[in-house]
mmCIF file of C-alpha atoms in Angstrom:
data_model
loop_
_atom_site.group_PDB
_atom_site.id
_atom_site.type_symbol
_atom_site.label_atom_id
_atom_site.label_comp_id
_atom_site.label_asym_id
_atom_site.label_seq_id
_atom_site.Cartn_x
_atom_site.Cartn_y
_atom_site.Cartn_z
ATOM 1 C CA MET B 1 20.458 2.103 11.309
ATOM 2 C CA THR B 2 18.844 5.423 12.168
ATOM 3 C CA HIS B 3 15.267 5.822 11.020
ATOM 4 C CA LEU B 4 13.380 8.976 10.322
ATOM 5 C CA ARG B 5 11.641 10.917 12.954
ATOM 6 C CA THR B 6 7.945 10.200 12.508
ATOM 7 C CA ARG B 7 6.146 12.887 10.491
ATOM 8 C CA HIS B 8 2.694 11.313 10.701
ATOM 9 C CA PRO B 9 1.156 8.952 13.286
ATOM 10 C CA TYR B 10 0.666 6.360 10.547
ATOM 11 C CA LEU B 11 4.446 5.918 10.409
ATOM 12 C CA ASP B 12 4.866 5.465 14.143
ATOM 13 C CA HIS B 13 6.663 2.117 14.047
ATOM 14 C CA PRO B 14 10.063 1.165 15.479
ATOM 15 C CA GLY B 15 12.339 0.065 12.655
ATOM 16 C CA PRO B 16 11.505 -0.979 9.088
ATOM 17 C CA ILE B 17 7.778 -1.490 8.463
ATOM 18 C CA PRO B 18 6.733 -4.962 7.254
ATOM 19 C CA PHE B 19 3.692 -4.717 4.953
ATOM 20 C CA ALA B 20 1.553 -7.738 4.079
ATOM 21 C CA HIS B 21 0.990 -7.035 0.375
ATOM 22 C CA ARG B 22 -2.679 -7.734 -0.382
ATOM 23 C CA GLY B 23 -2.642 -9.574 2.931
ATOM 24 C CA GLY B 24 0.157 -11.866 1.758
ATOM 25 C CA ALA B 25 -0.784 -12.934 -1.740
ATOM 26 C CA ALA B 26 1.507 -15.947 -2.137
ATOM 27 C CA ASP B 27 -1.325 -18.490 -1.934
ATOM 28 C CA GLY B 28 -3.579 -16.651 -4.391
ATOM 29 C CA LEU B 29 -6.246 -15.569 -1.883
ATOM 30 C CA GLU B 30 -5.207 -11.944 -2.189
ATOM 31 C CA ASN B 31 -7.157 -9.094 -0.583
ATOM 32 C CA THR B 32 -9.489 -11.427 1.303
ATOM 33 C CA THR B 33 -10.430 -11.427 4.957
ATOM 34 C CA ALA B 34 -8.782 -14.841 5.245
ATOM 35 C CA ALA B 35 -5.482 -13.450 3.926
ATOM 36 C CA PHE B 36 -5.475 -10.495 6.321
ATOM 37 C CA ARG B 37 -6.429 -12.769 9.224
ATOM 38 C CA ARG B 38 -3.483 -15.018 8.427
ATOM 39 C CA ALA B 39 -1.179 -11.978 8.298
ATOM 40 C CA THR B 40 -2.502 -10.841 11.670
ATOM 41 C CA ASP B 41 -1.791 -14.280 13.133
ATOM 42 C CA ALA B 42 1.755 -13.992 11.754
ATOM 43 C CA GLY B 43 2.249 -10.754 13.699
ATOM 44 C CA TYR B 44 1.675 -8.215 10.918
ATOM 45 C CA ARG B 45 0.014 -4.894 11.675
ATOM 46 C CA TYR B 46 0.602 -3.058 8.386
ATOM 47 C CA PHE B 47 -1.495 -4.219 5.443
ATOM 48 C CA GLU B 48 -1.438 -3.162 1.792
ATOM 49 C CA THR B 49 -4.648 -3.333 -0.195
ATOM 50 C CA ASP B 50 -6.399 -1.811 -3.197
ATOM 51 C CA VAL B 51 -9.794 -0.237 -3.623
ATOM 52 C CA HIS B 52 -12.401 0.042 -6.366
ATOM 53 C CA ALA B 53 -15.912 1.497 -6.189
ATOM 54 C CA THR B 54 -18.880 -0.517 -7.443
ATOM 55 C CA LEU B 55 -21.613 0.969 -9.600
ATOM 56 C CA ASP B 56 -23.556 1.857 -6.451
ATOM 57 C CA GLY B 57 -20.554 3.363 -4.635
ATOM 58 C CA LYS B 58 -19.449 0.500 -2.380
ATOM 59 C CA LEU B 59 -15.683 0.328 -1.757
ATOM 60 C CA VAL B 60 -14.310 -3.131 -2.505
ATOM 61 C CA ALA B 61 -10.829 -4.283 -1.487
ATOM 62 C CA PHE B 62 -9.650 -5.691 -4.811
ATOM 63 C CA HIS B 63 -6.699 -5.113 -7.120
ATOM 64 C CA ASP B 64 -7.896 -5.604 -10.692
ATOM 65 C CA PRO B 65 -10.504 -3.482 -12.506
ATOM 66 C CA THR B 66 -12.296 -6.712 -13.464
ATOM 67 C CA LEU B 67 -13.213 -9.825 -11.510
ATOM 68 C CA ASP B 68 -11.862 -12.121 -14.208
ATOM 69 C CA ARG B 69 -8.314 -12.990 -13.058
ATOM 70 C CA VAL B 70 -8.730 -14.249 -9.493
ATOM 71 C CA THR B 71 -12.456 -14.935 -9.027
ATOM 72 C CA ASP B 72 -15.079 -17.266 -10.461
ATOM 73 C CA ALA B 73 -17.036 -14.283 -11.833
ATOM 74 C CA ARG B 74 -16.640 -11.859 -14.727
ATOM 75 C CA GLY B 75 -17.138 -8.154 -15.250
ATOM 76 C CA ARG B 76 -15.762 -4.691 -14.517
ATOM 77 C CA ILE B 77 -16.300 -3.710 -10.888
ATOM 78 C CA ARG B 78 -17.289 -0.105 -11.535
ATOM 79 C CA GLN B 79 -20.023 -1.325 -13.889
ATOM 80 C CA LEU B 80 -21.517 -3.820 -11.418
ATOM 81 C CA PRO B 81 -23.637 -3.260 -8.294
ATOM 82 C CA TRP B 82 -22.366 -4.620 -4.985
ATOM 83 C CA SER B 83 -25.160 -7.224 -5.038
ATOM 84 C CA ARG B 84 -23.399 -8.827 -8.025
ATOM 85 C CA VAL B 85 -19.814 -8.301 -6.908
ATOM 86 C CA ARG B 86 -20.461 -9.860 -3.508
ATOM 87 C CA GLU B 87 -21.311 -13.166 -5.195
ATOM 88 C CA ALA B 88 -17.791 -13.551 -6.632
ATOM 89 C CA ARG B 89 -15.313 -15.834 -4.881
ATOM 90 C CA VAL B 90 -11.527 -15.455 -4.908
ATOM 91 C CA GLY B 91 -9.963 -18.816 -5.646
ATOM 92 C CA GLY B 92 -13.471 -20.194 -5.806
ATOM 93 C CA SER B 93 -13.941 -19.925 -2.042
ATOM 94 C CA GLU B 94 -13.336 -16.500 -0.472
ATOM 95 C CA PRO B 95 -15.729 -13.540 -0.865
ATOM 96 C CA LEU B 96 -14.546 -10.069 -1.768
ATOM 97 C CA PRO B 97 -14.593 -7.871 1.340
ATOM 98 C CA LEU B 98 -15.823 -4.332 1.571
ATOM 99 C CA LEU B 99 -13.034 -2.033 2.704
ATOM 100 C CA GLU B 100 -15.196 -0.816 5.580
ATOM 101 C CA GLU B 101 -15.589 -4.392 6.811
ATOM 102 C CA LEU B 102 -11.817 -4.915 6.825
ATOM 103 C CA LEU B 103 -11.225 -1.710 8.759
ATOM 104 C CA GLU B 104 -13.700 -2.898 11.392
ATOM 105 C CA GLU B 105 -12.470 -6.500 11.430
ATOM 106 C CA PHE B 106 -8.863 -5.473 12.124
ATOM 107 C CA PRO B 107 -9.056 -2.433 14.427
ATOM 108 C CA ASP B 108 -5.355 -2.516 15.334
ATOM 109 C CA ALA B 109 -4.095 -2.642 11.749
ATOM 110 C CA ARG B 110 -2.757 0.205 9.637
ATOM 111 C CA TRP B 111 -3.639 0.216 5.979
ATOM 112 C CA ASN B 112 -1.828 1.297 2.855
ATOM 113 C CA ILE B 113 -4.634 1.774 0.327
ATOM 114 C CA ASP B 114 -3.987 2.050 -3.412
ATOM 115 C CA ILE B 115 -6.831 3.923 -5.145
ATOM 116 C CA LYS B 116 -7.346 2.032 -8.387
ATOM 117 C CA ASP B 117 -10.146 4.109 -9.891
ATOM 118 C CA GLU B 118 -11.135 7.762 -9.886
ATOM 119 C CA SER B 119 -14.644 6.892 -8.715
ATOM 120 C CA ALA B 120 -13.216 5.572 -5.437
ATOM 121 C CA VAL B 121 -11.560 8.839 -4.350
ATOM 122 C CA HIS B 122 -14.522 10.587 -2.736
ATOM 123 C CA PRO B 123 -16.033 7.476 -1.089
ATOM 124 C CA LEU B 124 -12.634 6.569 0.384
ATOM 125 C CA VAL B 125 -11.970 10.006 1.853
ATOM 126 C CA ASN B 126 -15.519 10.091 3.203
ATOM 127 C CA LEU B 127 -15.046 6.690 4.856
ATOM 128 C CA ILE B 128 -11.754 7.726 6.455
ATOM 129 C CA ALA B 129 -13.309 10.937 7.767
ATOM 130 C CA ARG B 130 -16.520 9.296 8.990
ATOM 131 C CA ALA B 131 -14.657 6.592 10.898
ATOM 132 C CA GLY B 132 -11.855 8.888 12.116
ATOM 133 C CA LEU B 133 -9.132 6.745 10.574
ATOM 134 C CA TRP B 134 -6.573 9.476 9.884
ATOM 135 C CA ASP B 135 -3.836 7.750 11.923
ATOM 136 C CA ARG B 136 -4.460 4.286 10.442
ATOM 137 C CA VAL B 137 -4.473 4.916 6.696
ATOM 138 C CA CYS B 138 -1.981 5.979 4.031
ATOM 139 C CA VAL B 139 -3.391 6.572 0.556
ATOM 140 C CA GLY B 140 -1.417 5.987 -2.610
ATOM 141 C CA SER B 141 -1.966 5.537 -6.336
ATOM 142 C CA PHE B 142 0.001 5.220 -9.541
ATOM 143 C CA SER B 143 -1.883 8.359 -10.569
ATOM 144 C CA GLU B 144 -0.343 11.432 -8.942
ATOM 145 C CA SER B 145 -3.459 13.463 -9.801
ATOM 146 C CA ARG B 146 -5.688 10.926 -8.071
ATOM 147 C CA VAL B 147 -3.755 10.952 -4.815
ATOM 148 C CA THR B 148 -3.357 14.734 -5.023
ATOM 149 C CA ARG B 149 -7.126 15.039 -5.303
ATOM 150 C CA ALA B 150 -7.597 12.847 -2.225
ATOM 151 C CA GLN B 151 -5.125 14.982 -0.285
ATOM 152 C CA ARG B 152 -6.811 18.193 -1.428
ATOM 153 C CA ILE B 153 -10.216 16.930 -0.268
ATOM 154 C CA ALA B 154 -8.960 15.560 3.062
ATOM 155 C CA GLY B 155 -6.323 18.110 4.014
ATOM 156 C CA PRO B 156 -3.088 17.525 5.953
ATOM 157 C CA ARG B 157 -4.594 14.869 8.240
ATOM 158 C CA LEU B 158 -4.393 12.331 5.414
ATOM 159 C CA ALA B 159 -1.103 10.468 4.949
ATOM 160 C CA THR B 160 -0.269 10.007 1.262
ATOM 161 C CA SER B 161 2.543 8.574 -0.825
ATOM 162 C CA TYR B 162 3.857 9.741 -4.186
ATOM 163 C CA GLY B 163 2.421 8.495 -7.453
ATOM 164 C CA VAL B 164 4.522 7.781 -10.527
ATOM 165 C CA ARG B 165 5.191 11.448 -11.251
ATOM 166 C CA GLY B 166 6.353 12.114 -7.686
ATOM 167 C CA VAL B 167 8.645 9.098 -7.691
ATOM 168 C CA LEU B 168 10.142 10.175 -11.027
ATOM 169 C CA GLY B 169 10.685 13.652 -9.646
ATOM 170 C CA LEU B 170 12.359 12.304 -6.541
ATOM 171 C CA ARG B 171 14.614 10.115 -8.673
ATOM 172 C CA LEU B 172 15.612 13.102 -10.818
ATOM 173 C CA ARG B 173 16.339 15.159 -7.712
ATOM 174 C CA SER B 174 18.588 12.364 -6.474
ATOM 175 C CA PHE B 175 20.748 13.227 -9.498
ATOM 176 C CA ALA B 176 20.540 16.954 -8.663
ATOM 177 C CA ILE B 177 18.075 17.586 -11.504
ATOM 178 C CA PRO B 178 15.453 20.173 -10.428
ATOM 179 C CA PHE B 179 11.879 18.939 -10.264
ATOM 180 C CA ALA B 180 8.846 20.350 -8.427
ATOM 181 C CA LEU B 181 7.468 17.843 -5.945
ATOM 182 C CA ARG B 182 4.090 17.723 -4.253
ATOM 183 C CA VAL B 183 4.195 18.930 -0.667
ATOM 184 C CA GLY B 184 2.505 16.820 1.976
ATOM 185 C CA ALA B 185 3.436 13.255 1.046
ATOM 186 C CA VAL B 186 4.918 11.147 3.847
ATOM 187 C CA ALA B 187 6.440 8.346 1.775
ATOM 188 C CA ALA B 188 7.754 7.279 -1.597
ATOM 189 C CA GLN B 189 6.414 3.805 -2.355
ATOM 190 C CA VAL B 190 8.381 2.346 -5.218
ATOM 191 C CA PRO B 191 9.485 -0.802 -7.024
ATOM 192 C CA GLU B 192 13.117 -1.778 -6.616
ATOM 193 C CA PHE B 193 13.455 -1.801 -10.422
ATOM 194 C CA GLN B 194 11.352 -0.291 -13.200
ATOM 195 C CA GLY B 195 11.833 -1.496 -16.768
ATOM 196 C CA GLY B 196 15.131 -3.097 -15.776
ATOM 197 C CA ILE B 197 16.429 0.169 -14.322
ATOM 198 C CA ARG B 198 17.195 0.330 -10.615
ATOM 199 C CA VAL B 199 15.023 2.839 -8.782
ATOM 200 C CA VAL B 200 16.084 2.247 -5.196
ATOM 201 C CA ASP B 201 19.721 2.858 -4.406
ATOM 202 C CA ARG B 202 21.554 4.672 -1.654
ATOM 203 C CA ARG B 203 21.289 7.989 -3.500
ATOM 204 C CA PHE B 204 17.506 7.662 -3.831
ATOM 205 C CA VAL B 205 17.030 6.718 -0.180
ATOM 206 C CA ARG B 206 19.267 9.572 0.964
ATOM 207 C CA THR B 207 17.334 12.099 -1.158
ATOM 208 C CA ALA B 208 13.980 10.881 0.167
ATOM 209 C CA HIS B 209 15.172 11.011 3.769
ATOM 210 C CA ALA B 210 16.502 14.533 3.262
ATOM 211 C CA ARG B 211 12.939 15.563 2.372
ATOM 212 C CA GLY B 212 11.514 13.773 5.426
ATOM 213 C CA LEU B 213 10.046 10.969 3.324
ATOM 214 C CA GLN B 214 10.101 7.284 4.132
ATOM 215 C CA VAL B 215 10.903 4.779 1.378
ATOM 216 C CA HIS B 216 8.663 1.706 1.093
ATOM 217 C CA VAL B 217 9.557 -0.857 -1.583
ATOM 218 C CA TRP B 218 7.178 -3.274 -3.354
ATOM 219 C CA THR B 219 6.774 -6.185 -4.025
ATOM 220 C CA VAL B 220 9.804 -8.006 -2.589
ATOM 221 C CA ASN B 221 9.601 -11.776 -2.079
ATOM 222 C CA GLU B 222 13.229 -12.969 -2.095
ATOM 223 C CA PRO B 223 15.276 -12.864 1.140
ATOM 224 C CA GLU B 224 18.434 -11.670 -0.621
ATOM 225 C CA ARG B 225 16.635 -8.659 -2.081
ATOM 226 C CA MET B 226 15.079 -7.897 1.308
ATOM 227 C CA GLU B 227 18.513 -7.909 2.923
ATOM 228 C CA THR B 228 19.968 -5.635 0.242
ATOM 229 C CA LEU B 229 17.167 -3.104 0.588
ATOM 230 C CA LEU B 230 17.344 -3.082 4.366
ATOM 231 C CA ASP B 231 21.100 -2.487 4.126
ATOM 232 C CA LEU B 232 20.334 0.538 1.913
ATOM 233 C CA GLY B 233 18.182 1.963 4.704
ATOM 234 C CA VAL B 234 14.662 1.586 3.291
ATOM 235 C CA ASP B 235 11.887 2.164 5.810
ATOM 236 C CA GLY B 236 9.421 -0.490 4.715
ATOM 237 C CA ILE B 237 9.037 -3.580 2.544
ATOM 238 C CA MET B 238 5.831 -4.890 0.983
ATOM 239 C CA THR B 239 5.770 -8.639 0.384
ATOM 240 C CA ASP B 240 3.555 -11.506 -0.682
ATOM 241 C CA ARG B 241 5.810 -13.844 1.333
ATOM 242 C CA ILE B 242 5.021 -12.722 4.847
ATOM 243 C CA ASP B 243 6.829 -15.745 6.283
ATOM 244 C CA ILE B 244 10.104 -14.873 4.544
ATOM 245 C CA LEU B 245 10.046 -11.183 5.482
ATOM 246 C CA ARG B 246 9.366 -12.011 9.115
ATOM 247 C CA THR B 247 12.308 -14.459 9.128
ATOM 248 C CA VAL B 248 14.632 -11.842 7.610
ATOM 249 C CA LEU B 249 13.612 -9.160 10.105
ATOM 250 C CA ASP B 250 13.801 -11.591 13.026
ATOM 251 C CA ARG B 251 17.328 -12.546 12.006
ATOM 252 C CA ARG B 252 18.343 -8.880 11.930
ATOM 253 C CA GLY B 253 16.675 -8.165 15.280
ATOM 254 C CA ALA B 254 14.358 -5.750 13.450
ATOM 255 C CA TRP B 255 10.970 -7.394 13.953
ATOM 256 C CA ALA B 256 8.966 -5.150 16.269
#
């Protein structure tokens, strides 16, 4: 399979990119230092995570807007100071990490960061700029306006993926329906299906590649689905089951 010529240093990887989704969330300790350490030990170098800003502007690697689902604490992150958030434990044992701590802890990793709240946009771009992380980070969001704002602040050095509107537009263009797309994205990061409707097929992948975009699919945990997507030519897979994805890629001779 022929892969795209790299448009951004973030994408400089031979073959399909394996992403550890939230560090590999199968055991429930998602977005923790322990999860990302385990993924590193398994050979992963691309990590997917999420970011919220606390009341006092600290960037926390965490998926939900509230602490309620996966920690022993309660409350909305943007309404709490870091001094309170840091006391929460995922699965009753693992602390929530600051994004800056993760970036320092894993200096060889590349990060796909989903901006979950508008208040996190400026602090995230500032962190990337301050630490010179332009080659190690790709920023995405369901909100096209949020990721567009990050790109506008940062400029062309920042790798970004499409939000929902961009993905919809790309899907429409795959059916030859005109749609204006944001310039500057490096990837379309999409679910395989949305509302029971297939998003990723050969037509979609071909249209993305024609625009110089990679296609990264989330969140894929079954080996059969991984095989199907790789046969379609996708450029990356995000998974909770880091063991299964590694086995699939090893079997295909595609684990770099």
